[in-house]
Amino acid sequence: MSYRGKPTKACQKCRLRRVKCDLASPVCQQCEKIGHECQYRDLFDIFHKDETSLARDHAREKWRKRSTKSANRSSSGDDAQSNSDSTKPSPSSPPLVDALQLPLDDRARSRFYFDFVDVRFPYLEILVPRLLGATAADSLLRCTLSAVCYANFAGRFNDRQAARAGATQYGKAMRQLAGTIGDPAKLKSFDVCLSVYLLSMYEVLAGDKLDGTWQAHLKGCGDVLQIYNPSSINTAAERRFYRSMYTQQLLRHMGQYSAPPADLNRSQDLLPPIDSTIQTLLDLVLRINIVCVNLQPNHQPKGVDITGADHCLEDAVELGFQLQSWYQSLTEDWWCSAKPIATTNRYQWISDLLSFPGAPKIMHQYSSPHAKFCSNLYHVGRIHLNLSMIDHLISVYPPQQLDTAIIKDLSSKILSHIDVIMKNVPSTLGISPSGGSEDPRTVNDVQGMKAYHVMWPLVKTSRCFKRKSIKAADKDGRGRWIKHVLEFLGRELSIKKAAAHATYF
């Protein structure tokens, strides 16, 4: 007999047992009593539920007819070429997923592949065989990868079932990781290294609070990197991923005003050499961390003689000259081109970003994602160094001996570095200078990795606006726009941690 009533919202176990489900979240009372895993269907499956194969086939046929008619309409007229191109799966368009045929886990993996793997700046392409099922279903890596896929899908499409599934897989992964920590041999596995990184990525996508969980996972990445022997890495993809983790550790220590451990730094010598421009910048960023630690008030010796030479400050000034020298030595391949931003002929989501008070009027474009990444890393490093110098001057020198002109000059330089980072945001999101068909039509056309590369430099700049000298000098509303972008990343692009950082303003 065909189904004639409204489909039930009960969980899978209650439907199979034909018992009443109280629809409690995340676990109903029936499943809690018998200790079963409680899984709910998403609203899409409920709304389109049919009990007979004939009705299901009929619905699929109508879906195909509607899709064909829609494609025929969109391919007519002047926009035929652009619309037909937009239906092809490519790095610039989201996957075309038939929700009537694919289960939730396949849809989540497909979206994650589009967002973080099939990108121009790849370091997660090592996940491709894992996404295709090369690892055991109950392994630590599969659980963490599933958790990240579900969390990304839930944030993108406000899917509560995906959020529950992600939390379940995250819990399984944490239990497995607890058993792995006691085995040094397992800790040296590359899959464990990758799993710990994915756990921190889950917190970026799903964690809407600034608690210690994210930092704990990032610290775990550093601990694994210290005991992992990179000389056993065989592929270029694994080397790119390892270097990416190393760079993130530098940024983590920068935010915590701590110097990376020597074991982590020595491990880089075991990897094949990379482009000298990038390597020199990484070495300078490492020195920034060390110098800024020495500039902190709790590292100053008691009874410091303020009439003598300030060696910590001298080291910081000298490092600033070295950073400037590196920047001026860049060849044309690393330069940016400045383009005015047109405010008309824009899709609504882009218009909301570019018309918000404090938005940049100029955008920067680069010849490669690596050039843009190095630009952001350089300017973030300069901001961190100058900010540490301001904190050092205020903490060491009494107000009557403090040269306010130096504070104002450092604050002005910080804002100039923030300006560059802001001008890098539109092109990172795929927004063109002139608008039109070159722009992503919706936020779902923007890859998650692009949102991540917007988030991390803005997060590093956000704490600057807590300083009175910088707030006073920010006449153009830079802080307001940065907060707006971070909220946008959390609300529209599934980067919940970005929205959490927006609360710092």
JSON list of C-alpha atoms in Angstrom, two decimals, residues 153-265:
[
{"chain": "A", "resi": 153, "resn": "PHE", "atom": "CA", "xyz": [27.81, 20.95, 5.18]},
{"chain": "A", "resi": 154, "resn": "ALA", "atom": "CA", "xyz": [25.80, 21.86, 8.27]},
{"chain": "A", "resi": 155, "resn": "GLY", "atom": "CA", "xyz": [27.20, 25.38, 8.34]},
{"chain": "A", "resi": 156, "resn": "ARG", "atom": "CA", "xyz": [26.68, 25.94, 4.63]},
{"chain": "A", "resi": 157, "resn": "PHE", "atom": "CA", "xyz": [23.09, 24.74, 4.46]},
{"chain": "A", "resi": 158, "resn": "ASN", "atom": "CA", "xyz": [21.91, 25.03, 8.08]},
{"chain": "A", "resi": 159, "resn": "ASP", "atom": "CA", "xyz": [21.41, 21.26, 8.16]},
{"chain": "A", "resi": 160, "resn": "ARG", "atom": "CA", "xyz": [20.77, 20.09, 11.71]},
{"chain": "A", "resi": 161, "resn": "GLN", "atom": "CA", "xyz": [21.08, 16.42, 10.84]},
{"chain": "A", "resi": 162, "resn": "ALA", "atom": "CA", "xyz": [24.54, 17.05, 9.43]},
{"chain": "A", "resi": 163, "resn": "ALA", "atom": "CA", "xyz": [25.45, 18.98, 12.59]},
{"chain": "A", "resi": 164, "resn": "ARG", "atom": "CA", "xyz": [24.36, 16.04, 14.77]},
{"chain": "A", "resi": 165, "resn": "ALA", "atom": "CA", "xyz": [26.23, 13.57, 12.58]},
{"chain": "A", "resi": 166, "resn": "GLY", "atom": "CA", "xyz": [29.34, 15.73, 12.74]},
{"chain": "A", "resi": 167, "resn": "ALA", "atom": "CA", "xyz": [29.18, 15.94, 16.53]},
{"chain": "A", "resi": 168, "resn": "THR", "atom": "CA", "xyz": [28.79, 12.15, 16.72]},
{"chain": "A", "resi": 169, "resn": "GLN", "atom": "CA", "xyz": [31.81, 11.54, 14.50]},
{"chain": "A", "resi": 170, "resn": "TYR", "atom": "CA", "xyz": [33.81, 14.13, 16.42]},
{"chain": "A", "resi": 171, "resn": "GLY", "atom": "CA", "xyz": [33.07, 12.30, 19.67]},
{"chain": "A", "resi": 172, "resn": "LYS", "atom": "CA", "xyz": [34.18, 8.99, 18.14]},
{"chain": "A", "resi": 173, "resn": "ALA", "atom": "CA", "xyz": [37.38, 10.59, 16.86]},
{"chain": "A", "resi": 174, "resn": "MET", "atom": "CA", "xyz": [38.22, 12.05, 20.27]},
{"chain": "A", "resi": 175, "resn": "ARG", "atom": "CA", "xyz": [37.74, 8.66, 21.93]},
{"chain": "A", "resi": 176, "resn": "GLN", "atom": "CA", "xyz": [39.99, 6.99, 19.36]},
{"chain": "A", "resi": 177, "resn": "LEU", "atom": "CA", "xyz": [42.60, 9.73, 19.69]},
{"chain": "A", "resi": 178, "resn": "ALA", "atom": "CA", "xyz": [42.68, 9.21, 23.46]},
{"chain": "A", "resi": 179, "resn": "GLY", "atom": "CA", "xyz": [43.62, 5.58, 22.83]},
{"chain": "A", "resi": 180, "resn": "THR", "atom": "CA", "xyz": [46.24, 6.55, 20.25]},
{"chain": "A", "resi": 181, "resn": "ILE", "atom": "CA", "xyz": [48.09, 9.06, 22.44]},
{"chain": "A", "resi": 182, "resn": "GLY", "atom": "CA", "xyz": [49.49, 6.29, 24.63]},
{"chain": "A", "resi": 183, "resn": "ASP", "atom": "CA", "xyz": [51.11, 4.54, 21.66]},
{"chain": "A", "resi": 184, "resn": "PRO", "atom": "CA", "xyz": [54.25, 6.41, 20.43]},
{"chain": "A", "resi": 185, "resn": "ALA", "atom": "CA", "xyz": [54.43, 4.24, 17.31]},
{"chain": "A", "resi": 186, "resn": "LYS", "atom": "CA", "xyz": [50.92, 5.26, 16.22]},
{"chain": "A", "resi": 187, "resn": "LEU", "atom": "CA", "xyz": [51.62, 8.93, 16.93]},
{"chain": "A", "resi": 188, "resn": "LYS", "atom": "CA", "xyz": [54.32, 8.90, 14.25]},
{"chain": "A", "resi": 189, "resn": "SER", "atom": "CA", "xyz": [51.79, 7.88, 11.61]},
{"chain": "A", "resi": 190, "resn": "PHE", "atom": "CA", "xyz": [51.03, 10.51, 8.99]},
{"chain": "A", "resi": 191, "resn": "ASP", "atom": "CA", "xyz": [47.31, 9.70, 9.28]},
{"chain": "A", "resi": 192, "resn": "VAL", "atom": "CA", "xyz": [47.42, 10.66, 12.97]},
{"chain": "A", "resi": 193, "resn": "CYS", "atom": "CA", "xyz": [49.16, 13.90, 12.05]},
{"chain": "A", "resi": 194, "resn": "LEU", "atom": "CA", "xyz": [46.43, 14.58, 9.52]},
{"chain": "A", "resi": 195, "resn": "SER", "atom": "CA", "xyz": [43.66, 13.62, 11.96]},
{"chain": "A", "resi": 196, "resn": "VAL", "atom": "CA", "xyz": [44.85, 16.04, 14.64]},
{"chain": "A", "resi": 197, "resn": "TYR", "atom": "CA", "xyz": [44.88, 18.83, 12.08]},
{"chain": "A", "resi": 198, "resn": "LEU", "atom": "CA", "xyz": [41.32, 17.95, 10.98]},
{"chain": "A", "resi": 199, "resn": "LEU", "atom": "CA", "xyz": [40.15, 18.12, 14.60]},
{"chain": "A", "resi": 200, "resn": "SER", "atom": "CA", "xyz": [41.33, 21.73, 14.78]},
{"chain": "A", "resi": 201, "resn": "MET", "atom": "CA", "xyz": [39.63, 22.35, 11.44]},
{"chain": "A", "resi": 202, "resn": "TYR", "atom": "CA", "xyz": [36.37, 20.99, 12.89]},
{"chain": "A", "resi": 203, "resn": "GLU", "atom": "CA", "xyz": [36.60, 23.57, 15.67]},
{"chain": "A", "resi": 204, "resn": "VAL", "atom": "CA", "xyz": [37.08, 26.34, 13.10]},
{"chain": "A", "resi": 205, "resn": "LEU", "atom": "CA", "xyz": [33.95, 25.23, 11.24]},
{"chain": "A", "resi": 206, "resn": "ALA", "atom": "CA", "xyz": [31.71, 24.31, 14.18]},
{"chain": "A", "resi": 207, "resn": "GLY", "atom": "CA", "xyz": [33.07, 26.12, 17.23]},
{"chain": "A", "resi": 208, "resn": "ASP", "atom": "CA", "xyz": [31.25, 29.40, 17.78]},
{"chain": "A", "resi": 209, "resn": "LYS", "atom": "CA", "xyz": [33.06, 30.23, 21.04]},
{"chain": "A", "resi": 210, "resn": "LEU", "atom": "CA", "xyz": [36.59, 31.35, 21.84]},
{"chain": "A", "resi": 211, "resn": "ASP", "atom": "CA", "xyz": [37.26, 28.54, 24.27]},
{"chain": "A", "resi": 212, "resn": "GLY", "atom": "CA", "xyz": [40.45, 26.54, 24.61]},
{"chain": "A", "resi": 213, "resn": "THR", "atom": "CA", "xyz": [39.39, 23.57, 22.47]},
{"chain": "A", "resi": 214, "resn": "TRP", "atom": "CA", "xyz": [40.64, 25.05, 19.20]},
{"chain": "A", "resi": 215, "resn": "GLN", "atom": "CA", "xyz": [43.97, 26.05, 20.72]},
{"chain": "A", "resi": 216, "resn": "ALA", "atom": "CA", "xyz": [44.28, 22.62, 22.33]},
{"chain": "A", "resi": 217, "resn": "HIS", "atom": "CA", "xyz": [43.96, 20.92, 18.95]},
{"chain": "A", "resi": 218, "resn": "LEU", "atom": "CA", "xyz": [46.42, 23.35, 17.38]},
{"chain": "A", "resi": 219, "resn": "LYS", "atom": "CA", "xyz": [48.87, 22.61, 20.19]},
{"chain": "A", "resi": 220, "resn": "GLY", "atom": "CA", "xyz": [48.30, 18.93, 19.50]},
{"chain": "A", "resi": 221, "resn": "CYS", "atom": "CA", "xyz": [49.31, 19.53, 15.89]},
{"chain": "A", "resi": 222, "resn": "GLY", "atom": "CA", "xyz": [52.56, 21.06, 17.11]},
{"chain": "A", "resi": 223, "resn": "ASP", "atom": "CA", "xyz": [53.22, 18.17, 19.49]},
{"chain": "A", "resi": 224, "resn": "VAL", "atom": "CA", "xyz": [52.70, 15.63, 16.71]},
{"chain": "A", "resi": 225, "resn": "LEU", "atom": "CA", "xyz": [54.95, 17.58, 14.35]},
{"chain": "A", "resi": 226, "resn": "GLN", "atom": "CA", "xyz": [57.75, 17.54, 16.93]},
{"chain": "A", "resi": 227, "resn": "ILE", "atom": "CA", "xyz": [57.81, 13.75, 17.17]},
{"chain": "A", "resi": 228, "resn": "TYR", "atom": "CA", "xyz": [57.02, 13.11, 13.51]},
{"chain": "A", "resi": 229, "resn": "ASN", "atom": "CA", "xyz": [59.98, 12.48, 11.21]},
{"chain": "A", "resi": 230, "resn": "PRO", "atom": "CA", "xyz": [59.35, 14.47, 8.00]},
{"chain": "A", "resi": 231, "resn": "SER", "atom": "CA", "xyz": [62.13, 12.61, 6.19]},
{"chain": "A", "resi": 232, "resn": "SER", "atom": "CA", "xyz": [59.68, 9.72, 5.81]},
{"chain": "A", "resi": 233, "resn": "ILE", "atom": "CA", "xyz": [57.35, 11.89, 3.72]},
{"chain": "A", "resi": 234, "resn": "ASN", "atom": "CA", "xyz": [57.31, 10.53, 0.19]},
{"chain": "A", "resi": 235, "resn": "THR", "atom": "CA", "xyz": [54.98, 12.72, -1.87]},
{"chain": "A", "resi": 236, "resn": "ALA", "atom": "CA", "xyz": [54.90, 16.40, -2.79]},
{"chain": "A", "resi": 237, "resn": "ALA", "atom": "CA", "xyz": [51.32, 16.62, -1.48]},
{"chain": "A", "resi": 238, "resn": "GLU", "atom": "CA", "xyz": [52.41, 15.44, 1.96]},
{"chain": "A", "resi": 239, "resn": "ARG", "atom": "CA", "xyz": [55.28, 17.94, 1.99]},
{"chain": "A", "resi": 240, "resn": "ARG", "atom": "CA", "xyz": [52.91, 20.81, 1.15]},
{"chain": "A", "resi": 241, "resn": "PHE", "atom": "CA", "xyz": [50.58, 19.75, 3.94]},
{"chain": "A", "resi": 242, "resn": "TYR", "atom": "CA", "xyz": [53.45, 19.45, 6.43]},
{"chain": "A", "resi": 243, "resn": "ARG", "atom": "CA", "xyz": [54.76, 22.92, 5.59]},
{"chain": "A", "resi": 244, "resn": "SER", "atom": "CA", "xyz": [51.26, 24.33, 5.92]},
{"chain": "A", "resi": 245, "resn": "MET", "atom": "CA", "xyz": [50.99, 22.87, 9.41]},
{"chain": "A", "resi": 246, "resn": "TYR", "atom": "CA", "xyz": [54.38, 24.34, 10.28]},
{"chain": "A", "resi": 247, "resn": "THR", "atom": "CA", "xyz": [53.27, 27.80, 9.10]},
{"chain": "A", "resi": 248, "resn": "GLN", "atom": "CA", "xyz": [50.10, 27.53, 11.18]},
{"chain": "A", "resi": 249, "resn": "GLN", "atom": "CA", "xyz": [52.21, 26.68, 14.20]},
{"chain": "A", "resi": 250, "resn": "LEU", "atom": "CA", "xyz": [54.24, 29.86, 13.64]},
{"chain": "A", "resi": 251, "resn": "LEU", "atom": "CA", "xyz": [50.99, 31.84, 13.57]},
{"chain": "A", "resi": 252, "resn": "ARG", "atom": "CA", "xyz": [49.70, 30.08, 16.69]},
{"chain": "A", "resi": 253, "resn": "HIS", "atom": "CA", "xyz": [52.85, 30.93, 18.65]},
{"chain": "A", "resi": 254, "resn": "MET", "atom": "CA", "xyz": [52.67, 34.48, 17.31]},
{"chain": "A", "resi": 255, "resn": "GLY", "atom": "CA", "xyz": [49.17, 34.88, 18.74]},
{"chain": "A", "resi": 256, "resn": "GLN", "atom": "CA", "xyz": [50.26, 33.43, 22.08]},
{"chain": "A", "resi": 257, "resn": "TYR", "atom": "CA", "xyz": [53.53, 35.40, 22.28]},
{"chain": "A", "resi": 258, "resn": "SER", "atom": "CA", "xyz": [55.57, 32.23, 22.57]},
{"chain": "A", "resi": 259, "resn": "ALA", "atom": "CA", "xyz": [58.57, 30.92, 20.66]},
{"chain": "A", "resi": 260, "resn": "PRO", "atom": "CA", "xyz": [58.15, 27.65, 18.72]},
{"chain": "A", "resi": 261, "resn": "PRO", "atom": "CA", "xyz": [60.14, 24.74, 20.21]},
{"chain": "A", "resi": 262, "resn": "ALA", "atom": "CA", "xyz": [63.53, 23.96, 18.69]},
{"chain": "A", "resi": 263, "resn": "ASP", "atom": "CA", "xyz": [62.44, 20.45, 17.64]},
{"chain": "A", "resi": 264, "resn": "LEU", "atom": "CA", "xyz": [59.73, 21.93, 15.43]},
{"chain": "A", "resi": 265, "resn": "ASN", "atom": "CA", "xyz": [62.17, 24.28, 13.74]}
]
